Amino acid sequence: MVASGMAAYPANSDGVPFDMSHIYASGNIAADMYCNLTAARTGRILASRLWNATEDPGMKKMLGPAPPHSGAQKEQMK
């Protein structure tokens, strides 16, 4: 508290200050955008797999609405 001058101190729950080490920038905008897209897509795939793997209504509510099926999956489900 003394170090921050009685103001809010940006730190995680363990008291470790945020240092932006989780931000990656290569200087190549296209490559950075591709990496961001890949990370976002990976998260969506993981959420979709978790949604389909669970029967717990609370878990499904937390994960959000049912993930959309691709055209191939719709044909298989008929």
PDB file of C-alpha atoms in Angstrom:
ATOM      1  CA  MET A   1       0.000   0.000   0.000  1.00  0.00           C
ATOM      2  CA  VAL A   2       2.860   2.349   0.740  1.00  0.00           C
ATOM      3  CA  ALA A   3       4.439   1.558  -2.648  1.00  0.00           C
ATOM      4  CA  SER A   4       1.290   2.579  -4.495  1.00  0.00           C
ATOM      5  CA  GLY A   5       0.709   5.793  -2.555  1.00  0.00           C
ATOM      6  CA  MET A   6      -2.613   4.578  -1.095  1.00  0.00           C
ATOM      7  CA  ALA A   7      -3.965   4.123  -4.652  1.00  0.00           C
ATOM      8  CA  ALA A   8      -5.103   0.974  -6.420  1.00  0.00           C
ATOM      9  CA  TYR A   9      -2.193  -1.347  -7.108  1.00  0.00           C
ATOM     10  CA  PRO A  10      -2.375  -3.443 -10.302  1.00  0.00           C
ATOM     11  CA  ALA A  11      -1.480  -6.929  -9.079  1.00  0.00           C
ATOM     12  CA  ASN A  12      -2.900 -10.421  -9.259  1.00  0.00           C
ATOM     13  CA  SER A  13      -4.348 -12.309  -6.297  1.00  0.00           C
ATOM     14  CA  ASP A  14      -0.855 -13.375  -5.196  1.00  0.00           C
ATOM     15  CA  GLY A  15       0.350  -9.770  -5.073  1.00  0.00           C
ATOM     16  CA  VAL A  16       2.520 -10.131  -8.179  1.00  0.00           C
ATOM     17  CA  PRO A  17       2.342  -6.881 -10.173  1.00  0.00           C
ATOM     18  CA  PHE A  18       1.059  -6.991 -13.738  1.00  0.00           C
ATOM     19  CA  ASP A  19       3.962  -6.588 -16.136  1.00  0.00           C
ATOM     20  CA  MET A  20       2.249  -7.185 -19.502  1.00  0.00           C
ATOM     21  CA  SER A  21       4.308 -10.360 -20.032  1.00  0.00           C
ATOM     22  CA  HIS A  22       1.187 -12.008 -21.449  1.00  0.00           C
ATOM     23  CA  ILE A  23       1.114  -9.534 -24.363  1.00  0.00           C
ATOM     24  CA  TYR A  24       2.989 -10.749 -27.427  1.00  0.00           C
ATOM     25  CA  ALA A  25       3.873  -8.456 -30.309  1.00  0.00           C
ATOM     26  CA  SER A  26       6.298  -9.492 -33.012  1.00  0.00           C
ATOM     27  CA  GLY A  27       6.144  -6.243 -34.972  1.00  0.00           C
ATOM     28  CA  ASN A  28       4.441  -8.042 -37.863  1.00  0.00           C
ATOM     29  CA  ILE A  29       0.773  -7.023 -37.678  1.00  0.00           C
ATOM     30  CA  ALA A  30      -0.442  -9.844 -39.943  1.00  0.00           C
ATOM     31  CA  ALA A  31       1.376 -12.492 -37.899  1.00  0.00           C
ATOM     32  CA  ASP A  32       0.121 -11.011 -34.623  1.00  0.00           C
ATOM     33  CA  MET A  33      -3.471 -10.994 -35.907  1.00  0.00           C
ATOM     34  CA  TYR A  34      -3.117 -14.603 -37.094  1.00  0.00           C
ATOM     35  CA  CYS A  35      -1.838 -15.673 -33.658  1.00  0.00           C
ATOM     36  CA  ASN A  36      -4.741 -13.845 -32.006  1.00  0.00           C
ATOM     37  CA  LEU A  37      -7.221 -15.532 -34.349  1.00  0.00           C
ATOM     38  CA  THR A  38      -5.679 -18.937 -33.651  1.00  0.00           C
ATOM     39  CA  ALA A  39      -5.896 -18.426 -29.883  1.00  0.00           C
ATOM     40  CA  ALA A  40      -9.524 -17.279 -30.097  1.00  0.00           C
ATOM     41  CA  ARG A  41     -10.479 -20.218 -32.319  1.00  0.00           C
ATOM     42  CA  THR A  42      -8.767 -22.671 -29.974  1.00  0.00           C
ATOM     43  CA  GLY A  43     -10.801 -21.273 -27.076  1.00  0.00           C
ATOM     44  CA  ARG A  44     -14.056 -21.598 -29.029  1.00  0.00           C
ATOM     45  CA  ILE A  45     -13.255 -25.208 -29.963  1.00  0.00           C
ATOM     46  CA  LEU A  46     -12.457 -26.054 -26.337  1.00  0.00           C
ATOM     47  CA  ALA A  47     -15.710 -24.470 -25.121  1.00  0.00           C
ATOM     48  CA  SER A  48     -17.643 -26.392 -27.772  1.00  0.00           C
ATOM     49  CA  ARG A  49     -16.051 -29.693 -26.745  1.00  0.00           C
ATOM     50  CA  LEU A  50     -16.761 -29.026 -23.068  1.00  0.00           C
ATOM     51  CA  TRP A  51     -20.389 -28.104 -23.858  1.00  0.00           C
ATOM     52  CA  ASN A  52     -20.882 -31.351 -25.789  1.00  0.00           C
ATOM     53  CA  ALA A  53     -19.105 -33.480 -23.176  1.00  0.00           C
ATOM     54  CA  THR A  54     -21.104 -32.381 -20.122  1.00  0.00           C
ATOM     55  CA  GLU A  55     -24.614 -33.159 -18.965  1.00  0.00           C
ATOM     56  CA  ASP A  56     -24.477 -30.616 -16.121  1.00  0.00           C
ATOM     57  CA  PRO A  57     -26.994 -27.806 -16.768  1.00  0.00           C
ATOM     58  CA  GLY A  58     -24.955 -25.348 -14.678  1.00  0.00           C
ATOM     59  CA  MET A  59     -21.855 -26.000 -16.772  1.00  0.00           C
ATOM     60  CA  LYS A  60     -23.827 -25.594 -20.001  1.00  0.00           C
ATOM     61  CA  LYS A  61     -25.302 -22.330 -18.723  1.00  0.00           C
ATOM     62  CA  MET A  62     -21.817 -21.054 -17.863  1.00  0.00           C
ATOM     63  CA  LEU A  63     -20.466 -22.015 -21.299  1.00  0.00           C
ATOM     64  CA  GLY A  64     -23.324 -20.232 -23.053  1.00  0.00           C
ATOM     65  CA  PRO A  65     -25.671 -21.321 -25.816  1.00  0.00           C
ATOM     66  CA  ALA A  66     -25.140 -24.542 -27.727  1.00  0.00           C
ATOM     67  CA  PRO A  67     -22.361 -24.229 -30.285  1.00  0.00           C
ATOM     68  CA  PRO A  68     -23.537 -24.168 -33.899  1.00  0.00           C
ATOM     69  CA  HIS A  69     -23.046 -27.329 -35.921  1.00  0.00           C
ATOM     70  CA  SER A  70     -21.305 -27.325 -39.255  1.00  0.00           C
ATOM     71  CA  GLY A  71     -23.173 -28.441 -42.367  1.00  0.00           C
ATOM     72  CA  ALA A  72     -21.442 -31.835 -42.283  1.00  0.00           C
ATOM     73  CA  GLN A  73     -22.487 -32.403 -38.671  1.00  0.00           C
ATOM     74  CA  LYS A  74     -26.105 -31.497 -39.491  1.00  0.00           C
ATOM     75  CA  GLU A  75     -26.147 -34.081 -42.289  1.00  0.00           C
ATOM     76  CA  GLN A  76     -24.784 -36.775 -39.950  1.00  0.00           C
ATOM     77  CA  MET A  77     -27.416 -35.974 -37.310  1.00  0.00           C
ATOM     78  CA  LYS A  78     -30.358 -36.587 -39.704  1.00  0.00           C
TER      79      LYS A  78
END
